[in-house]
PDB file of C-alpha atoms in Angstrom:
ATOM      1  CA  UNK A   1       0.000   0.000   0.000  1.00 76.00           C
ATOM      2  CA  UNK A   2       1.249   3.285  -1.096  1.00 81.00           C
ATOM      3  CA  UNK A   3       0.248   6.801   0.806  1.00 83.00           C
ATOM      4  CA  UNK A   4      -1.874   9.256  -1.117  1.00 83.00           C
ATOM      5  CA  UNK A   5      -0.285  11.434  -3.351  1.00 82.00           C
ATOM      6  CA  UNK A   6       0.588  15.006  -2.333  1.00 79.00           C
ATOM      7  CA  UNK A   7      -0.774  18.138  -4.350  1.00 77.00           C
ATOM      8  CA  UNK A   8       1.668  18.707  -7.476  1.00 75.00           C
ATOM      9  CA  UNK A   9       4.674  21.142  -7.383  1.00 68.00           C
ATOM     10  CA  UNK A  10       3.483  24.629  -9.211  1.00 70.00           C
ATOM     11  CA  UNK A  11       5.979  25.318 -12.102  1.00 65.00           C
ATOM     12  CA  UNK A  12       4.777  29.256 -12.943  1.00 64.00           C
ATOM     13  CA  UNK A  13       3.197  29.954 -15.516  1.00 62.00           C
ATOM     14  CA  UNK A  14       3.692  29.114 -19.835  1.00 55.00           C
ATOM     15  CA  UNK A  15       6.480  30.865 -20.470  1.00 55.00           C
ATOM     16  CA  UNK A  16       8.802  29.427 -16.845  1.00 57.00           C
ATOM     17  CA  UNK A  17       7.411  25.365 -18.096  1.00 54.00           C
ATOM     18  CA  UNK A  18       8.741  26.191 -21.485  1.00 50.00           C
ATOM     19  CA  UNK A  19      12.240  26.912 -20.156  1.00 53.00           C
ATOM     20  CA  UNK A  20      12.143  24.115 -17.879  1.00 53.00           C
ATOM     21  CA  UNK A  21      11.215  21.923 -21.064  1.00 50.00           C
ATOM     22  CA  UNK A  22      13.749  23.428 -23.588  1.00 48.00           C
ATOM     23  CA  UNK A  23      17.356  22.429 -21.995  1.00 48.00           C
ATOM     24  CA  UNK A  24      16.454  18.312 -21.649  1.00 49.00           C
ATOM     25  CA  UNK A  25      14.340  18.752 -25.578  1.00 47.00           C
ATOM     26  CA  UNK A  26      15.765  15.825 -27.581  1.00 46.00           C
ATOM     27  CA  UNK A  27      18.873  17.052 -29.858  1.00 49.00           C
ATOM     28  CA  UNK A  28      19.049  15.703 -33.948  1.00 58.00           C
ATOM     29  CA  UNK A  29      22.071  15.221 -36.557  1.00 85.00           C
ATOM     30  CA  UNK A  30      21.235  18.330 -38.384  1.00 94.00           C
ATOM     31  CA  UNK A  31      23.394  20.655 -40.551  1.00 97.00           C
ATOM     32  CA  UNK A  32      23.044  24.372 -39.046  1.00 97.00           C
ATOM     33  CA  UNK A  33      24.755  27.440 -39.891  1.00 98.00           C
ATOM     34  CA  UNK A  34      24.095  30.079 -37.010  1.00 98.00           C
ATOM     35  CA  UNK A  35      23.664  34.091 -38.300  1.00 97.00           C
ATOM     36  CA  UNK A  36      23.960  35.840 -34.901  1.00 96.00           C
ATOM     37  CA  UNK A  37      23.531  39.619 -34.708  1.00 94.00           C
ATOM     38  CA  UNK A  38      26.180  40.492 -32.002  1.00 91.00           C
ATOM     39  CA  UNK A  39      23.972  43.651 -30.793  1.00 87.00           C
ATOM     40  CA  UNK A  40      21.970  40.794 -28.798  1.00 88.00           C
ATOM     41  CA  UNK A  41      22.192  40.119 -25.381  1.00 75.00           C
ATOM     42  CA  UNK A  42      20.867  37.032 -23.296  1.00 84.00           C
ATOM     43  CA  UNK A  43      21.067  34.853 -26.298  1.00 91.00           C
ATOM     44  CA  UNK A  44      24.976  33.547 -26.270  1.00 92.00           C
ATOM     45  CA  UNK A  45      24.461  31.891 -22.945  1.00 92.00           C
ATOM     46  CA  UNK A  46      21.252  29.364 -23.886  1.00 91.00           C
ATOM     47  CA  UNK A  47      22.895  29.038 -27.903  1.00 94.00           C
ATOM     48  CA  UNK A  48      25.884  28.424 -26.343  1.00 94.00           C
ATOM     49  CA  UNK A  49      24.394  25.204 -24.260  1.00 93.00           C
ATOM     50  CA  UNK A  50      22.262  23.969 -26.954  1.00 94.00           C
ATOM     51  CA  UNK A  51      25.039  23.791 -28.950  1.00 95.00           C
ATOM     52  CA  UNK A  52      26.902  21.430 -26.587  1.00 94.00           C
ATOM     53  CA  UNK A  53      24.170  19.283 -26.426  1.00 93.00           C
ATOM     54  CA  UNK A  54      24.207  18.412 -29.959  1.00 94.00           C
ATOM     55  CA  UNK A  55      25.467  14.915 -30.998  1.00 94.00           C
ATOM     56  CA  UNK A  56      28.834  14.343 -32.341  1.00 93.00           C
ATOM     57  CA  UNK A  57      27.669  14.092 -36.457  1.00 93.00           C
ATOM     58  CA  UNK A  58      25.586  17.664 -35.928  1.00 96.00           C
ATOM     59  CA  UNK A  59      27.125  19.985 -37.913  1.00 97.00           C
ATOM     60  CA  UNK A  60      27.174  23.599 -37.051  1.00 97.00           C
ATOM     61  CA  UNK A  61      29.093  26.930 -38.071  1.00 98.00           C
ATOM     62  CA  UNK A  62      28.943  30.253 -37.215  1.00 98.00           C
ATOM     63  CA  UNK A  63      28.393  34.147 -38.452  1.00 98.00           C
ATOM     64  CA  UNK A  64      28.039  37.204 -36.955  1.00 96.00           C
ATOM     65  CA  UNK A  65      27.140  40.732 -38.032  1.00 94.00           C
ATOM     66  CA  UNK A  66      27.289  43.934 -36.880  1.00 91.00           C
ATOM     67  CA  UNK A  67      26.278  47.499 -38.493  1.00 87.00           C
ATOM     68  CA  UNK A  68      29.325  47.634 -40.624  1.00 87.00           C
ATOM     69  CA  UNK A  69      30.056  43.917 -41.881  1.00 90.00           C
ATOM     70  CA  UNK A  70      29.828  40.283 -41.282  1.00 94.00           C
ATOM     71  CA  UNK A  71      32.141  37.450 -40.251  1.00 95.00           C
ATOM     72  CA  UNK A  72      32.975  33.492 -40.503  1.00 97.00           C
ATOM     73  CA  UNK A  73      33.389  33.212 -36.560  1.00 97.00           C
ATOM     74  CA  UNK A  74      33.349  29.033 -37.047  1.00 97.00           C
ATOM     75  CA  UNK A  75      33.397  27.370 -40.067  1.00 97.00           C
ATOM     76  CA  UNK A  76      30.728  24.864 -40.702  1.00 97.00           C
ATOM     77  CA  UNK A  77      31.528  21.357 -40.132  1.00 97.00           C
ATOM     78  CA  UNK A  78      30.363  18.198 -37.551  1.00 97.00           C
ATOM     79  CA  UNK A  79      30.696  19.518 -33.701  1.00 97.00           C
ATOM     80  CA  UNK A  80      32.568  16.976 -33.011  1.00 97.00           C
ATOM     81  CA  UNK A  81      35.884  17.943 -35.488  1.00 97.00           C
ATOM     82  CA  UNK A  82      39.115  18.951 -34.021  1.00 96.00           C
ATOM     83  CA  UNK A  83      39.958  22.271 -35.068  1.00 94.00           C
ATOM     84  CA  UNK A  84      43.424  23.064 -33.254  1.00 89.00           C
ATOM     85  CA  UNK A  85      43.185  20.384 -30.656  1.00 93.00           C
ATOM     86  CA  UNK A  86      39.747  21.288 -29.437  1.00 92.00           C
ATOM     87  CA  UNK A  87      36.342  20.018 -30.706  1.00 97.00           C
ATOM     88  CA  UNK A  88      34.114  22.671 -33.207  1.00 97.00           C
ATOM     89  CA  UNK A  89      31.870  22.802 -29.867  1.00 97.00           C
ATOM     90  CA  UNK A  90      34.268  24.448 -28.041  1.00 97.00           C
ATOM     91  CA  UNK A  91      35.538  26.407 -30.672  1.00 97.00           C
ATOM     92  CA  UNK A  92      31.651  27.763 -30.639  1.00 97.00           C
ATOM     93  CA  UNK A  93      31.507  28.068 -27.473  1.00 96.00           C
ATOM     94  CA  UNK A  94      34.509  30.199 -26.915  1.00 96.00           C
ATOM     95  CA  UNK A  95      33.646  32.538 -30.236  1.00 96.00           C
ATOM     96  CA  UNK A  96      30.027  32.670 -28.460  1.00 96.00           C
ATOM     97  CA  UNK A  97      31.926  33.862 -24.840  1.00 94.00           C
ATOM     98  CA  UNK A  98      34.182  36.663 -26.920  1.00 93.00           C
ATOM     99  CA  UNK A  99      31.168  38.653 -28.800  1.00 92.00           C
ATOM    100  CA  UNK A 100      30.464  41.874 -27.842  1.00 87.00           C
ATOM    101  CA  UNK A 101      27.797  44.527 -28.438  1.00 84.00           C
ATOM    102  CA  UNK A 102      28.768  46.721 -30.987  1.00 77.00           C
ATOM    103  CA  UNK A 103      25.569  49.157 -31.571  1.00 71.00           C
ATOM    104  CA  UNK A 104      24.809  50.623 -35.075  1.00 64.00           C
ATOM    105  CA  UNK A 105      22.087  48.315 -36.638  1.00 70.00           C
ATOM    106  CA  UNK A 106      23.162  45.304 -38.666  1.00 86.00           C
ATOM    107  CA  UNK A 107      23.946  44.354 -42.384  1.00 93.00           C
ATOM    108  CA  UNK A 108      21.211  41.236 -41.996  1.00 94.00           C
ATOM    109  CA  UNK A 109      20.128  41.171 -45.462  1.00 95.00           C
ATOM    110  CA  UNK A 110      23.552  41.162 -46.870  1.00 95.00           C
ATOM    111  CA  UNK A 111      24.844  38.693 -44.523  1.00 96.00           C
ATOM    112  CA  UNK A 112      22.121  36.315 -45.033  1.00 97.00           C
ATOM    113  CA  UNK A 113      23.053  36.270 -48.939  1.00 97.00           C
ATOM    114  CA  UNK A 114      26.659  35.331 -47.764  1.00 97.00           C
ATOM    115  CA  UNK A 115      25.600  32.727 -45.537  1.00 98.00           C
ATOM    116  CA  UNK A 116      23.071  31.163 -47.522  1.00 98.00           C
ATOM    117  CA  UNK A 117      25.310  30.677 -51.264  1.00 98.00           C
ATOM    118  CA  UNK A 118      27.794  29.157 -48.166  1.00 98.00           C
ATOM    119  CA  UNK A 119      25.076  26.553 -46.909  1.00 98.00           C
ATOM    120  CA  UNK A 120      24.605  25.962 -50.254  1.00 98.00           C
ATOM    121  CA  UNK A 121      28.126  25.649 -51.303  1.00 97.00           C
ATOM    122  CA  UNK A 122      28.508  23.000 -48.248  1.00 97.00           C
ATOM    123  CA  UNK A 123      25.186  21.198 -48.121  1.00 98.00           C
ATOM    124  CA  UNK A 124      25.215  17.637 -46.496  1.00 96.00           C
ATOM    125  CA  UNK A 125      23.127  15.236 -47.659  1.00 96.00           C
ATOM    126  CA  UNK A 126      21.215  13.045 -45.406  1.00 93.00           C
ATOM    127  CA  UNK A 127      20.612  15.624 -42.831  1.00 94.00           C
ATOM    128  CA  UNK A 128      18.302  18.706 -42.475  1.00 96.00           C
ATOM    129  CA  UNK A 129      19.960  21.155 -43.680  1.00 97.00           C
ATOM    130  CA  UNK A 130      19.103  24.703 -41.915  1.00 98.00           C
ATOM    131  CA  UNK A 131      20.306  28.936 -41.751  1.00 98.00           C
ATOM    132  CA  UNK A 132      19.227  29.948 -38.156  1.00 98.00           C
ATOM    133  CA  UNK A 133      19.121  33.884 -38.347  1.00 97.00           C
ATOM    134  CA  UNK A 134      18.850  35.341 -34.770  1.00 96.00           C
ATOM    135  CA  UNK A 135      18.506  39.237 -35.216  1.00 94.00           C
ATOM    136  CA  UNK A 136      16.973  42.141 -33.836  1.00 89.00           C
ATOM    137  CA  UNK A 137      15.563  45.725 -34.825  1.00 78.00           C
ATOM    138  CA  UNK A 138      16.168  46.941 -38.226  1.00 87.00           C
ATOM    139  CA  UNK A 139      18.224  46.314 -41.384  1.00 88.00           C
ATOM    140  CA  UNK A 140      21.302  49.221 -41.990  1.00 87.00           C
ATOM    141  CA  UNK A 141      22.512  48.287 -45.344  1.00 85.00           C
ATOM    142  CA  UNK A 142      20.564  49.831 -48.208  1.00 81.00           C
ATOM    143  CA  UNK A 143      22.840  48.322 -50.711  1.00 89.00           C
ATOM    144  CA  UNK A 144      20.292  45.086 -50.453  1.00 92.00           C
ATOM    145  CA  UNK A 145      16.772  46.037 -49.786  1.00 93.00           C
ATOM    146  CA  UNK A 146      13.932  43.999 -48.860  1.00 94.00           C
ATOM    147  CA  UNK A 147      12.952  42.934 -52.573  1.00 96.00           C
ATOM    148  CA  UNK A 148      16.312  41.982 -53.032  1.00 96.00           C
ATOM    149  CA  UNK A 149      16.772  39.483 -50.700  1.00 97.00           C
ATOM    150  CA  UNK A 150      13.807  38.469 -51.463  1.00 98.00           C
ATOM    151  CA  UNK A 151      14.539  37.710 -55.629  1.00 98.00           C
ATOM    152  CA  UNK A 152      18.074  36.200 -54.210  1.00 98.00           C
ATOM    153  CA  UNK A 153      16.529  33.832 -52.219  1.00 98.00           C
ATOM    154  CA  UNK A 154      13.723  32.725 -54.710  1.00 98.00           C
ATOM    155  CA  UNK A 155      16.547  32.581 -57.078  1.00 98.00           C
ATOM    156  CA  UNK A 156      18.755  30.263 -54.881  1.00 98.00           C
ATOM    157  CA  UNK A 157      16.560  28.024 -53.820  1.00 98.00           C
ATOM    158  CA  UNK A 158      17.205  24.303 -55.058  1.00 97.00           C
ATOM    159  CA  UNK A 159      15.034  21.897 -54.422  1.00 95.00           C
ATOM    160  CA  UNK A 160      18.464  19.274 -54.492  1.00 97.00           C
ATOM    161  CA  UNK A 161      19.742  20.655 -51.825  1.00 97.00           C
ATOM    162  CA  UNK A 162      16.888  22.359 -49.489  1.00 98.00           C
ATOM    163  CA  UNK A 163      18.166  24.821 -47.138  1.00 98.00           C
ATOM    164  CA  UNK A 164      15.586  26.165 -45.043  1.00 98.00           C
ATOM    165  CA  UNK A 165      16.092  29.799 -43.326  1.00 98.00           C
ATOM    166  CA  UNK A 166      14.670  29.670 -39.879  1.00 98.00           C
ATOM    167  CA  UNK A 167      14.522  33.050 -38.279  1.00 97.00           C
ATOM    168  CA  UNK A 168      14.453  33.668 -34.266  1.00 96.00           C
ATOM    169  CA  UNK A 169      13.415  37.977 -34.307  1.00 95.00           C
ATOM    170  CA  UNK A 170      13.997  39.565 -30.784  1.00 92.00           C
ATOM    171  CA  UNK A 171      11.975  42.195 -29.943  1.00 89.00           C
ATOM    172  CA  UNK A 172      10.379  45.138 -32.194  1.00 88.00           C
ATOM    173  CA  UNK A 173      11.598  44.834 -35.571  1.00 90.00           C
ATOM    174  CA  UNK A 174      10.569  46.524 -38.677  1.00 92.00           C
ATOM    175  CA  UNK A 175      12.261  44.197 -41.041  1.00 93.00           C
ATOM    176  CA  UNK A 176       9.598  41.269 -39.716  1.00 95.00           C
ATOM    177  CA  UNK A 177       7.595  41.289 -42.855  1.00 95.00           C
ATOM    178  CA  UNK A 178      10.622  40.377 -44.826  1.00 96.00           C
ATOM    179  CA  UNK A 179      11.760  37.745 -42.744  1.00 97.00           C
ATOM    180  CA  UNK A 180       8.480  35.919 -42.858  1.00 97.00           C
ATOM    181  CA  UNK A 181       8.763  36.164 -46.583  1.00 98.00           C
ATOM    182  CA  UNK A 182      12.156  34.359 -46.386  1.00 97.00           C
ATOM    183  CA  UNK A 183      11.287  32.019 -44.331  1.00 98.00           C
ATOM    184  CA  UNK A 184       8.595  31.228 -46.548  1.00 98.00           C
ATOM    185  CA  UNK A 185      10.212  30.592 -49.365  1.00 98.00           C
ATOM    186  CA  UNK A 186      12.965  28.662 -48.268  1.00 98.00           C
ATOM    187  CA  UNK A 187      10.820  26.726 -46.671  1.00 97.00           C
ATOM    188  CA  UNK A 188      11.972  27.747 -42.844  1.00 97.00           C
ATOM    189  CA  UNK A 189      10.111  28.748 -39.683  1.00 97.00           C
ATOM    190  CA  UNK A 190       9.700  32.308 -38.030  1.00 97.00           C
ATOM    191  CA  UNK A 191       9.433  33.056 -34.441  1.00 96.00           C
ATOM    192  CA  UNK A 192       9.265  36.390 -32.631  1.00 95.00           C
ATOM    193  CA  UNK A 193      10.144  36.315 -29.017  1.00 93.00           C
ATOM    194  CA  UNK A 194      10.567  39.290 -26.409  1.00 90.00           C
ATOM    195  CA  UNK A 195      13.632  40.346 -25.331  1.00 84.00           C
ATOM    196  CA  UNK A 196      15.397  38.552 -21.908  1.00 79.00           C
ATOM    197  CA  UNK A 197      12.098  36.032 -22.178  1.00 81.00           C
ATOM    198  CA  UNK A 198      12.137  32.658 -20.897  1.00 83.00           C
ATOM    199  CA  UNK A 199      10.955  32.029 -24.390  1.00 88.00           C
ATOM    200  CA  UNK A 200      14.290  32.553 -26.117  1.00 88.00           C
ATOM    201  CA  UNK A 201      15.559  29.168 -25.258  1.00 86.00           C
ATOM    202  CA  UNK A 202      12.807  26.966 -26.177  1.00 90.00           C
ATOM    203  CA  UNK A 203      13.150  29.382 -29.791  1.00 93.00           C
ATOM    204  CA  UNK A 204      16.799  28.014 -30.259  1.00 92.00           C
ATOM    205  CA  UNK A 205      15.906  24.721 -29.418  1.00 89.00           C
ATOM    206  CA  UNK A 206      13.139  24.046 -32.186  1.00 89.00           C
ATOM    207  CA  UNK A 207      15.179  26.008 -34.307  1.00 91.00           C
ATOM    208  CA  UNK A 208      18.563  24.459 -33.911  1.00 89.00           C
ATOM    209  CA  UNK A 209      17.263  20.734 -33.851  1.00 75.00           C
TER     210      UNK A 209
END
């Protein structure tokens, strides 16, 4: 004979059960190129973690952008590769820790033409193959606008080697329209979270599988 059950634990509300739930969510082999504006804060720490729990055939790379240009922090590859006696998940991890805020909006649209011809360029088959854009507030470079990225995507696009643009939008941003557009056509997934929210996490864990 057992005693009678107590009253269950409260866990808060939605958003404090979805953080709860989005460390211990199942990781997949996936192919994932990260596009990180570096003007974010709070988002390093959980990408950072999800990234370690990947398993060792997940491949992963990553860019970054600030107002002025754009950068191949990590090249993509499986996590589990030894670039200069270290695996590519630490070699994430510590270009993760290093970023800094460095104001002045963000070249997003031309970035995201750079990283997508390079998904393309190093597609592997068998896996989901995936751009994971995590940006906030609005586009700075005028020498893409929002048409334009939109023709280059449509234009890129091959149905031999899908590459699906998932975007993660913090906060406010004007550019929104565009990136559902994107996402759209590529086949990807758009999610708009507040900024410092609990929902953050469980974002970069459906997003970066």
């Amino acid at each position: 004979d057992f005693p009678a059950l107590a009253a269950p634990l409260p866990v808060g509300d939605d958003a404090m059960r979805t953080a709860l739930a989005a460390p211990v969510a199942p990781a997949a082999e996936a192919t994932t190129t990260v596009m990180l504006n570096q003007n974010l804060t709070g988002v390093t720490g959980p990408l950072k973690d999800r990234i370690m729990a990947l398993p060792p055939n997940a491949a992963t790379g990553l860019w970054t952008f600030n107002g002025v240009d754009s950068t191949t922090a990590v090249s993509l590859g499986p996590v589990s590769e030894d670039l200069g006696g270290l695996p590519r998940s630490a070699a994430l991890a510590a270009a993760l820790d290093g970023l800094a805020p460095s104001g002045g909006g963000g070249v997003s649209f031309t970035t995201l033409r750079l990283v997508y011809s390079d998904a393309l360029a190093n597609f592997r088959p068998g896996q989901p193959n995936s751009v994971l854009v995590i940006t906030t507030g609005a586009h700075s470079d005028r020498t893409l606008d929002d048409q334009g990225l939109q023709d280059f995507v449509k234009s890129a696009v091959d149905r031999d080697r899908p590459v699906a643009i998932n975007v993660i939008d913090v906060g406010e941003d004007p550019d929104r329209a565009t990136w559902e557009a994107v996402v759209r056509l590529s086949g990807g997934t758009y999610q708009s979270v507040p900024p410092d929210s609990p929902a953050l996490m469980a974002a970069i864990a459906r997003a970066l599988p």
